[in-house]
XYZ file of C-alpha atoms in Angstrom:
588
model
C 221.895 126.930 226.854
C 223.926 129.277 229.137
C 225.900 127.387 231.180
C 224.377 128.700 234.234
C 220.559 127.113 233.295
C 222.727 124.333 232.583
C 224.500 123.544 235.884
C 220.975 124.254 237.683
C 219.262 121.595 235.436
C 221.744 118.976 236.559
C 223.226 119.677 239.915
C 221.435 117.929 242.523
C 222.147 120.717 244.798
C 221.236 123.467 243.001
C 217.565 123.179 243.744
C 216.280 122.822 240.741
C 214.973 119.325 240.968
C 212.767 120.684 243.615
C 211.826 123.358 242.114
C 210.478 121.016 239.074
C 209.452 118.294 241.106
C 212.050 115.733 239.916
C 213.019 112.619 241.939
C 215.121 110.148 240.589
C 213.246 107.790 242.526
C 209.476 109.462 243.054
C 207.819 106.001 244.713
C 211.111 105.676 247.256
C 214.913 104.653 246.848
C 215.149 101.064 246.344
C 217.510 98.447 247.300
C 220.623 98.423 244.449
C 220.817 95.274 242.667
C 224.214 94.987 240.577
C 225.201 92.091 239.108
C 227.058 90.992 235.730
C 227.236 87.365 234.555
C 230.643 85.934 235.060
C 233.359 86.253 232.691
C 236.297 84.332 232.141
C 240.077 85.555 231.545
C 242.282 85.093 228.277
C 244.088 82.329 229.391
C 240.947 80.454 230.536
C 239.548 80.142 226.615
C 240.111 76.873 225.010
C 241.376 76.571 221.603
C 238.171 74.549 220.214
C 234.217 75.874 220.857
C 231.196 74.187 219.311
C 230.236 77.897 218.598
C 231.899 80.833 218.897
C 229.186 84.304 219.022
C 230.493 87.530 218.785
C 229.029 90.441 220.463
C 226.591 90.237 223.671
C 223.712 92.021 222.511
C 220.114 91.018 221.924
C 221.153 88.867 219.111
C 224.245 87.646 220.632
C 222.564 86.813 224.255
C 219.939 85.052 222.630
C 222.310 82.832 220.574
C 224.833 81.814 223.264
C 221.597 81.479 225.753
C 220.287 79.300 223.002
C 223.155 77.199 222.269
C 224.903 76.637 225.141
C 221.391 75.421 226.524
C 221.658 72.846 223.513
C 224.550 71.139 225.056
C 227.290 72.808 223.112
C 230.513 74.315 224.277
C 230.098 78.398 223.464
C 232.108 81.468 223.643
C 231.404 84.496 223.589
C 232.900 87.426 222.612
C 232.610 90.807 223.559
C 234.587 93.910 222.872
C 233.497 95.584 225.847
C 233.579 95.723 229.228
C 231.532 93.700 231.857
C 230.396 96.421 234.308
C 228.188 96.521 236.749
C 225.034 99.463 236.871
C 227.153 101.547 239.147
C 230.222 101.301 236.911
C 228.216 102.384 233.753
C 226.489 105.294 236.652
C 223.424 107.646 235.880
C 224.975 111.166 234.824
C 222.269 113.239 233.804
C 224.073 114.833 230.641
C 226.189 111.777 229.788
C 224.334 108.998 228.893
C 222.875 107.163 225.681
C 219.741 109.641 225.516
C 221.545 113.000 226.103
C 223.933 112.094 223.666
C 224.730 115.172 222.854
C 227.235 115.888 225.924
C 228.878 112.294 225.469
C 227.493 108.957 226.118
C 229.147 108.252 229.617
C 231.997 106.044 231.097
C 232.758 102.738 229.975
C 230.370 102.288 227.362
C 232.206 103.563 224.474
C 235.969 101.919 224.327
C 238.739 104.339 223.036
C 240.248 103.699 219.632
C 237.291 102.649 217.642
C 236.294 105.609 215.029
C 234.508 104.915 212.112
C 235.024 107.018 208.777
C 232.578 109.081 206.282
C 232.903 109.720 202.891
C 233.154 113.882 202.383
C 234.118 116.247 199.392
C 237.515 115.649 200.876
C 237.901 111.976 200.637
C 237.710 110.423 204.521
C 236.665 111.992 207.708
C 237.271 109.877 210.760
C 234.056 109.917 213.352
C 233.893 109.389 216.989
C 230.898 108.168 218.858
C 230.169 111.203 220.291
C 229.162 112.082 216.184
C 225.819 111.406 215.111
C 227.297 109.658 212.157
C 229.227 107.242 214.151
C 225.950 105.694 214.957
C 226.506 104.199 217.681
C 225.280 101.677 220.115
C 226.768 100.385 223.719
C 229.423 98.479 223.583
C 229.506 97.245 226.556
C 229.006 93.610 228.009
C 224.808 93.286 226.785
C 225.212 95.469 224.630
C 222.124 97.878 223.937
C 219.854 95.940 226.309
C 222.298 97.635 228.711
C 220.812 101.103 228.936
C 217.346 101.177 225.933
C 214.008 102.111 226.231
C 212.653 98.605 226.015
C 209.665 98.642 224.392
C 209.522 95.443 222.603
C 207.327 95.475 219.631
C 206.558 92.315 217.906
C 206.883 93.637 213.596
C 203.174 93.458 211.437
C 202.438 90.624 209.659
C 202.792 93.248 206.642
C 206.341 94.230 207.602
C 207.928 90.752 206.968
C 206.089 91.476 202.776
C 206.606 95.265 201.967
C 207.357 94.576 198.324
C 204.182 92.415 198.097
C 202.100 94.795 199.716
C 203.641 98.268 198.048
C 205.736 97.384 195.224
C 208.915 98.158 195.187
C 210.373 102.361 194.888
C 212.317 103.357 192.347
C 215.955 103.652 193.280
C 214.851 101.066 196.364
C 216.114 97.408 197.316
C 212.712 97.169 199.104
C 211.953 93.290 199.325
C 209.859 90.508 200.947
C 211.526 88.941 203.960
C 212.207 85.013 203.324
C 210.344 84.080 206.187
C 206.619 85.212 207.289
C 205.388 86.401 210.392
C 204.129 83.218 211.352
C 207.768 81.401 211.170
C 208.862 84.140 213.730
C 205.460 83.459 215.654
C 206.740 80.755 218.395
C 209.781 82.639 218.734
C 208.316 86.031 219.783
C 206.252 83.955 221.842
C 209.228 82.259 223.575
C 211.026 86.072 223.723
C 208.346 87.261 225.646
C 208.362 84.667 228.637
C 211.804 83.441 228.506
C 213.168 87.294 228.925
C 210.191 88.668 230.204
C 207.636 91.089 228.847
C 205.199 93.358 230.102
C 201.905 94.188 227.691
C 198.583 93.945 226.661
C 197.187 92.911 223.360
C 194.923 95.220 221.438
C 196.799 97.055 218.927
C 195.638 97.984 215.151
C 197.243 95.530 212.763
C 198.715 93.259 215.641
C 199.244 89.688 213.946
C 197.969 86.402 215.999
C 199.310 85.099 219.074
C 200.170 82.168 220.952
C 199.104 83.801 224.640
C 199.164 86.947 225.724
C 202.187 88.520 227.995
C 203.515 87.302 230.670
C 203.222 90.337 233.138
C 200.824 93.229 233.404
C 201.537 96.305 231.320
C 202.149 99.496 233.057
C 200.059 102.283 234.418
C 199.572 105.495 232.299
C 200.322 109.017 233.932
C 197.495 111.244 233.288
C 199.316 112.380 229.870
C 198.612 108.429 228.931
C 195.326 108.920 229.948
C 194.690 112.045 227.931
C 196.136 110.206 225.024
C 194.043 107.649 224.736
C 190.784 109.768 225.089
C 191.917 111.638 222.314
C 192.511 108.449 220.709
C 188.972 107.577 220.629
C 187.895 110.918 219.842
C 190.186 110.361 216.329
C 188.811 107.086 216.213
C 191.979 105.388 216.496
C 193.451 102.340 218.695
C 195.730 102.853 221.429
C 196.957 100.031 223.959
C 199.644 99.548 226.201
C 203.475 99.891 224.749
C 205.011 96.013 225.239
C 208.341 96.222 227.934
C 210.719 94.385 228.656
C 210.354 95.631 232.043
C 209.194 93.618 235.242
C 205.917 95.571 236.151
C 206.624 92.821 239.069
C 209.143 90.462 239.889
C 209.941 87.280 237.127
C 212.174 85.550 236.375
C 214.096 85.802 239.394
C 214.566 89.612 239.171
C 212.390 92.117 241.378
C 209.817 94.180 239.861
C 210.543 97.906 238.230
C 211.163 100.226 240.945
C 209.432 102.801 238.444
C 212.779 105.720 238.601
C 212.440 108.623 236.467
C 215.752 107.773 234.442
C 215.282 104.141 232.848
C 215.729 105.167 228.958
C 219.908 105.680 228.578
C 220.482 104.365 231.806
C 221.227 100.862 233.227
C 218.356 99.624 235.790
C 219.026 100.020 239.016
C 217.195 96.880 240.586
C 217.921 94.742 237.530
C 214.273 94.838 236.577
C 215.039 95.769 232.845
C 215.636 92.230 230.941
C 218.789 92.574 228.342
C 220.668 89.760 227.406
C 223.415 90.694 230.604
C 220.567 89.453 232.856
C 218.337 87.801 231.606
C 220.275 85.431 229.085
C 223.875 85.586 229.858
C 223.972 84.150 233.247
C 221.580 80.911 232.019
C 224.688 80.392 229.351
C 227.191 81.085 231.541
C 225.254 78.539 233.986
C 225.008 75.937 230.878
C 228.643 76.272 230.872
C 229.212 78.811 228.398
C 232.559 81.462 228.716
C 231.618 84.812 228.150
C 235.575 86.636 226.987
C 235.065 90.493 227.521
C 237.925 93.245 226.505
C 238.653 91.423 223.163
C 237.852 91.951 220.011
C 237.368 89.542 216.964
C 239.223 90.764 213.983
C 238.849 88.144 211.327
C 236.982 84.410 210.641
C 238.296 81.979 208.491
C 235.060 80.211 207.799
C 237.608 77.876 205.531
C 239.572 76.585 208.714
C 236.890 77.061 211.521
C 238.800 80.114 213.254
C 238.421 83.372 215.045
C 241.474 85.910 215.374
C 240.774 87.396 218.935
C 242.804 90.600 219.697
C 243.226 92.179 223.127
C 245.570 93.800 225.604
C 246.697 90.425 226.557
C 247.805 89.233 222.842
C 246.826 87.734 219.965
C 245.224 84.172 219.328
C 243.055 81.454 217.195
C 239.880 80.124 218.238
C 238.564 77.281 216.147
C 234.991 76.405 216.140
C 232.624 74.160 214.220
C 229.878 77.325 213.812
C 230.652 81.426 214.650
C 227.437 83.054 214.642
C 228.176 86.765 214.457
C 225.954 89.173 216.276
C 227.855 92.491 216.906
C 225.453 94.354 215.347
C 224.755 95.972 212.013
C 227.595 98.174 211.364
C 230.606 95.826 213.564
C 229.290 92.659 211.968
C 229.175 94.166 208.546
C 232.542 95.026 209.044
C 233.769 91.701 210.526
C 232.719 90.062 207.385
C 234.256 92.540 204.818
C 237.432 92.628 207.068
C 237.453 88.523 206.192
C 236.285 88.847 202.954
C 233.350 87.049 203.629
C 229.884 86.924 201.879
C 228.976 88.920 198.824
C 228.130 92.310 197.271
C 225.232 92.185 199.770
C 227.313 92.728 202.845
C 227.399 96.354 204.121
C 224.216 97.370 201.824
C 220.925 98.557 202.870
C 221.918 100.043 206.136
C 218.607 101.385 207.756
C 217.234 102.538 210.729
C 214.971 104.849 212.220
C 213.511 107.890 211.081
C 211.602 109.652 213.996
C 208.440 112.168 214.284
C 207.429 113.645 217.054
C 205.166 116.453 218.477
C 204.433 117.607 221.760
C 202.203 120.459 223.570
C 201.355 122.377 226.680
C 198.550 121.536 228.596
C 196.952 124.251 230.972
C 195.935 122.319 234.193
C 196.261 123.204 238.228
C 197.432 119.604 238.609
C 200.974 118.179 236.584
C 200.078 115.953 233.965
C 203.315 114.494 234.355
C 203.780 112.919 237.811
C 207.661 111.155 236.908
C 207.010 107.694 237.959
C 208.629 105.716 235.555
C 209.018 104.116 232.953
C 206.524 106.794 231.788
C 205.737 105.499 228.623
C 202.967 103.301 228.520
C 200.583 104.315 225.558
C 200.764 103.944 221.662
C 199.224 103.700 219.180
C 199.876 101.352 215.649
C 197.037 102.790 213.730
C 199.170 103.903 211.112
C 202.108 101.420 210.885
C 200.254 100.079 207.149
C 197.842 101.093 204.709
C 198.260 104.468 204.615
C 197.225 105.868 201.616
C 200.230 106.770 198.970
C 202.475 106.200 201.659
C 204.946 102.959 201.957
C 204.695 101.664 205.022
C 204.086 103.982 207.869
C 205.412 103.901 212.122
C 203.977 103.800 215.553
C 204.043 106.479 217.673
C 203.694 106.308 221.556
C 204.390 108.722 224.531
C 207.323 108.926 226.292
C 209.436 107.741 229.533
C 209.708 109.852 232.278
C 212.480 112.686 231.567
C 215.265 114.209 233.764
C 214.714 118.356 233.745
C 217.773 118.298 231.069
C 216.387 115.747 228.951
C 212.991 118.201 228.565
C 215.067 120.789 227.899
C 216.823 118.617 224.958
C 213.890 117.891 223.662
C 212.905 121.669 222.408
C 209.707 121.978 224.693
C 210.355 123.636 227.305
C 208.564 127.392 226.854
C 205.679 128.890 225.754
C 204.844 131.805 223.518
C 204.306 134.277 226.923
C 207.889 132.957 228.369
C 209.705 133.861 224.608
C 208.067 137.521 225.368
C 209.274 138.032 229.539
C 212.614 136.885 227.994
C 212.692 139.244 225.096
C 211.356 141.924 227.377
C 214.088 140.962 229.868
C 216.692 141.167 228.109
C 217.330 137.469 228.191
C 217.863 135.550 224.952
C 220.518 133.500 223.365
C 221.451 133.923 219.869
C 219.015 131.718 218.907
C 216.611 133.966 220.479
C 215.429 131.245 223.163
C 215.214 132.366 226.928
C 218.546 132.010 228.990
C 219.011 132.851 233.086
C 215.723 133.426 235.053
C 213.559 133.363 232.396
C 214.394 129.942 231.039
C 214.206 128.812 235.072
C 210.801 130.131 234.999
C 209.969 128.619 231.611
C 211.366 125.290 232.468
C 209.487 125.035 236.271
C 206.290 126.226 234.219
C 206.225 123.238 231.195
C 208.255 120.445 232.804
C 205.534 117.922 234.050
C 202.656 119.940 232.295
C 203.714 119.156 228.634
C 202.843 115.775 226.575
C 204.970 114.575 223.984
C 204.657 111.430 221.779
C 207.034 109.888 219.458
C 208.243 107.235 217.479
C 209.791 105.731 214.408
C 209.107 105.340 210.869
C 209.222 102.159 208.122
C 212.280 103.032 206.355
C 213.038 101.969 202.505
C 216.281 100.295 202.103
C 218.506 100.642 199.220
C 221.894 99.891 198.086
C 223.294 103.074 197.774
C 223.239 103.635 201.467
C 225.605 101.654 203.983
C 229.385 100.677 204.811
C 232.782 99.561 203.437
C 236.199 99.248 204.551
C 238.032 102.704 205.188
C 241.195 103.495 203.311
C 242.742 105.896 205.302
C 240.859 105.652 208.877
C 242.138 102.307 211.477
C 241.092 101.258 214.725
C 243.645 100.816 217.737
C 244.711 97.450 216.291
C 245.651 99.041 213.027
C 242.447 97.360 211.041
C 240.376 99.553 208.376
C 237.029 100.501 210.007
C 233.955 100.949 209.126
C 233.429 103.630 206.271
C 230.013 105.029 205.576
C 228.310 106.313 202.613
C 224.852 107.696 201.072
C 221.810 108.505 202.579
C 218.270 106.856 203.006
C 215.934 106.556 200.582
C 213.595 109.799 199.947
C 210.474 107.964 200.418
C 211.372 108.086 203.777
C 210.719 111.596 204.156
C 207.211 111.309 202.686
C 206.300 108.702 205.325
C 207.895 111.022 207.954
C 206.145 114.279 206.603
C 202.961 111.829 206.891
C 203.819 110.341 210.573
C 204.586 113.761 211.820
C 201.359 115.232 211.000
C 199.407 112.348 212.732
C 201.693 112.611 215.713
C 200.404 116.492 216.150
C 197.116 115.610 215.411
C 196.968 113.282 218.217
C 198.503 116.004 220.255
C 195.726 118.570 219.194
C 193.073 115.961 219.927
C 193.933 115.848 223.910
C 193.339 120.000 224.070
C 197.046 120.778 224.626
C 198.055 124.192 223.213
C 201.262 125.748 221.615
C 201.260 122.477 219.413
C 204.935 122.109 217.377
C 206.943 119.379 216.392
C 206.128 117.082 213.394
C 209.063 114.899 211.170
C 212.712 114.984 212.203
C 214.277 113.619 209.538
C 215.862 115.568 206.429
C 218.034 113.160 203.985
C 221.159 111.648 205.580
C 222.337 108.090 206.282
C 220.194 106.478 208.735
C 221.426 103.712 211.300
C 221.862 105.139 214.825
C 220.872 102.532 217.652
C 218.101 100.977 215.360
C 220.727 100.048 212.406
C 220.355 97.320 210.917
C 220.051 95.470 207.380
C 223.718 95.124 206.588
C 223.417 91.387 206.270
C 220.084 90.861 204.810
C 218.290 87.569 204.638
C 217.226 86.120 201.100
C 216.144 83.145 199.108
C 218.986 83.263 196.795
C 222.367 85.209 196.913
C 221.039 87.271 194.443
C 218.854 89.160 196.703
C 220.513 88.915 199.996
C 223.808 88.464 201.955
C 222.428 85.689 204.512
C 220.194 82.347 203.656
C 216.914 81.901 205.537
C 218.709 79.717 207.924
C 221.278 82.669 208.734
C 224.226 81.056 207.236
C 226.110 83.741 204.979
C 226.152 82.578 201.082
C 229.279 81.188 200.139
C 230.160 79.873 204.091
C 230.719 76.599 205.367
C 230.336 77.621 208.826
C 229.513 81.450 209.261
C 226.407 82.945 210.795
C 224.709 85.958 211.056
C 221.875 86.616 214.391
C 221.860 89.845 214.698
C 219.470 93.221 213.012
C 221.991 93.231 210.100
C 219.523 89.911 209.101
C 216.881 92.391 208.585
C 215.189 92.735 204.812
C 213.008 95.633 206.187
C 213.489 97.042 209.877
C 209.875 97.726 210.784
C 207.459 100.843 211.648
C 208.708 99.758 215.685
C 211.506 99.352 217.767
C 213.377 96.023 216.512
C 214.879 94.931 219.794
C 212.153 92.209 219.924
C 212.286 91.221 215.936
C 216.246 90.985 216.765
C 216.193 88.410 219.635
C 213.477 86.561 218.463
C 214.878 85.738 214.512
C 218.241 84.935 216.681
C 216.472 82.111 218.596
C 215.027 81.380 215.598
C 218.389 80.737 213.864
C 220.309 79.605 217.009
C 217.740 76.723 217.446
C 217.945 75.668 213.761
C 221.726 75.678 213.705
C 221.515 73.573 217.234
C 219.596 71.235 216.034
């Protein structure tokens, strides 16, 4: 993009967000709620913790939430910083979805690359990278600034090798535990945090109750969707949030802004484990220890090396549940020497398809209330024929004019010719200057996308080690990345893909493209996870049933690196329910 179309996509002033009909707050500007649980300072932590958790995420919330509300002592530990909504801000082309012009301030602490494996030997990565895969590290890690949607995984999902067999060259295996063990904890996920839905989906497994809040309204996109959903003779139902469509749990309702995926929430209405979870630990009596980072555990002695700008230190503790995700806590263990030939295998993550059209109407079908996504469909998550698994796929949130642009839909056929005629291409031949204004004021909230993610095949050959040459700020080897996913993957995608623009065709849109984005790399990103896989024996896994890693005394794992098979859905949900599930076993 030239950077003058750029600058008008994302200057307030520049009229553009008129001109498309953007708001960042289309219902009215709300009230700013801001808040962080508190923290405490290094010389505040004790020496001795019933528990020490590492990392603030959805596993690590859950965990300390969990624990400290069993009566013992807890620390946390978090290598980023606790800021506040306005700290982390809402830049338009910095942020966790527009990755590709850097992921914003204060989510991403300096001196942390990561290393790949190239004809060369070593390559250090930074986050900005797509082979960093990163996630926020900041205090709540992911929870911070994601979409939400909080899928529970199919009954199916938690016995892949059972129901498919297992792929040559794969490590694809049954989970240890069914979907009914993980039952009551979804259940206590969903109205302890706070989720908005609606049962009804294809291959949904039982439930305890339904949700706790009403699912979201559709924009007329949603509604197109699902009347070409019945026309295919498919089932689509609301996406699950972990949104307030109104206030609980003490927070207010969503304030429905046009920027909620990438972003923090403005009104606190988005439940992560920074509001939702934290403070009720922090309130139980927990210490939540941001800025530091844990470097080793000496599951032998009961201790935690904790490194920061303020010095070195020792924390013992009777149990250290790690939860810093699947790539830091994979690391963590091989940096103590920790676990078996398990740890750092299987990485996995998310595979997307998508497809998207124009749709000729007077009226937008797009009107940018947010979230914006509120329809799916899990018709083909299973039992697909030849194919392994399968994925959801659901429409989108409401976009900022750059974030359509990103997203490669943004002209039509007639808007390639004016610019051709015009004398106004780029060198990849796409419209530039007034043409691509015109295109962009023409599509933006009269185009319908869906996406979503794939069930990926895990195997060995893809995941992380210690680098030899690359270190972090404190001089320790980081994590060092190698293979790429398993090829079945991109026969489930090729699959997904075609359903997604079917689904598209079936609502009348035109200029129909899109289809499978993946090609054969190492998968991870913000879904990674499978690191630190669950089994019945060591043989098959890095982590008992319980969560304990093989060959510990005290050393625990409650995080997606647990993960035998990462599901057809975003795992947020799967993560913070199998950590209550292994934070109430080890507090009992």
């Amino acid at each position: 993009m030239d950077r003058d179309t750029l600058r008008w996509l994302t200057d307030p002033d520049s009229g553009c967000w008129e001109e498309l009909g953007y708001q960042r707050f289309p219902l009215g500007e709300p009230e700013l709620v801001d808040t962080v649980p508190p923290v405490v300072d290094w010389d505040e932590v004790r020496d001795h913790y019933d528990a020490v958790v590492v990392g603030s995420g959805a596993g690590g919330g859950v965990a300390a939430h969990v624990l400290a509300a069993a009566g013992c002592s807890v620390l946390v530990v978090e290598r980023g910083r606790a800021l506040k909504s306005t700290e982390i801000g809402w830049d338009p082309v910095r942020n966790h979805r527009t990755a590709v012009f850097g992921f914003g301030e204060g989510v991403t602490p300096v001196g942390n690359p990561r290393a790949v494996k190239d004809g060369n030997g070593e390559q250090a990565v930074e986050p900005h990278d797509f082979r960093y895969h990163n996630n926020a590290v900041v205090l709540g890690g992911g929870t911070r600034l994601f979409a939400a949607q909080a899928w529970r995984f199919a009954p199916e999902t938690f016995r892949m090798a059972s129901e498919y067999g297992v792929p040559d060259g794969s490590a694809l295996a049954d989970w240890p535990i069914t979907y009914d063990d993980l039952e009551p904890y979804y259940d206590l996920v969903e109205w302890e945090v706070g989720v908005a839905g609606a049962p009804g989906h294809t291959g949904d497994g039982p439930r305890s109750r339904g949700y706790p809040l009403p699912p979201f309204r559709p924009a007329r996109s949603g509604e197109m969707l699902a009347e070409a959903a019945a026309r295919l003779g498919w089932t689509a139902a609301p996406i699950p949030l972990l949104i307030n469509s109104r206030p609980y749990g003490g927070r207010p309702g969503c304030a429905n802004c046009s920027q909620c995926v990438g972003h923090p929430c403005p009104v606190d209405a988005k439940n992560g484990s920074h509001n939702a979870l934290l403070p009720r630990a922090a309130a139980a009596g927990a210490h939540i220890l941001c800025d530091t980072q844990a470097a080793r555990v000496d599951d032998v002695r009961g201790e935690v090396e904790l490194r920061s700008e303020q010095g070195q230190r020792m924390v013992r503790a009777d149990r250290i549940v790690l939860a810093a995700g699947a790539v830091e806590t994979a690391r963590l263990l091989l940096l103590s020497e920790l676990g078996n030939d398990w740890v750092g295998r299987c990485l996995q993550g998310h595979t997307y398809v998508l497809a998207h059209g124009h749709v000729d109407a007077d009226e937008p079908v797009k009107d940018g209330i947010g979230p914006g996504l509120a329809i799916a469909t899990r018709e083909h998550c299973h039992h697909n024929n030849g194919i392994v698994g399968g994925g959801m796929i659901a429409d989108d949130n409401a976009v900022s004019p750059v974030q359509h642009w990103i997203m490669g839909s943004w002209f039509r056929p007639e808007h390639q010719k004016a610019a051709e005629a015009a004398g106004e291409v780029d060198e990849y031949g796409r419209p530039t200057g007034a043409s691509a204004r015109q295109a962009l004021t023409d599509t933006y909230r009269r185009t319908i996308m869906v996406m979503g993610p794939i069930q990926e095949i895990p195997t060995r050959s893809a995941g992380l080690d210690l680098s030899a040459e690359v270190r972090d700020r404190w001089g320790l080897p980081v994590a060092r990345f190698f293979g790429v996913q398993h090829e079945e993957d991109l026969h489930t995608a090729e699959f997904l893909g075609d359903r997604a623009k079917e689904w598209i065709a079936a609502t009348g849109a035109l200029d129909i493209t899109g289809g499978s984005m993946g090609f054969q790399i190492l998968s991870g990103g913000q879904h990674q996870a499978g690191t630190a896989r669950m089994a019945g024996t060591p043989d098959e896994g890095a982590v008992d049933p319980q969560g304990k890693v093989w060959g510990c005394e005290r050393t625990y794992v409650a995080d997606s690196s647990l993960h035998v098979t990462n599901g057809g859905v975003n795992p947020v949900l799967s993560i913070m329910a199998n950590s209550w599930r292994v934070a109430d076993l080890l507090s009992r």
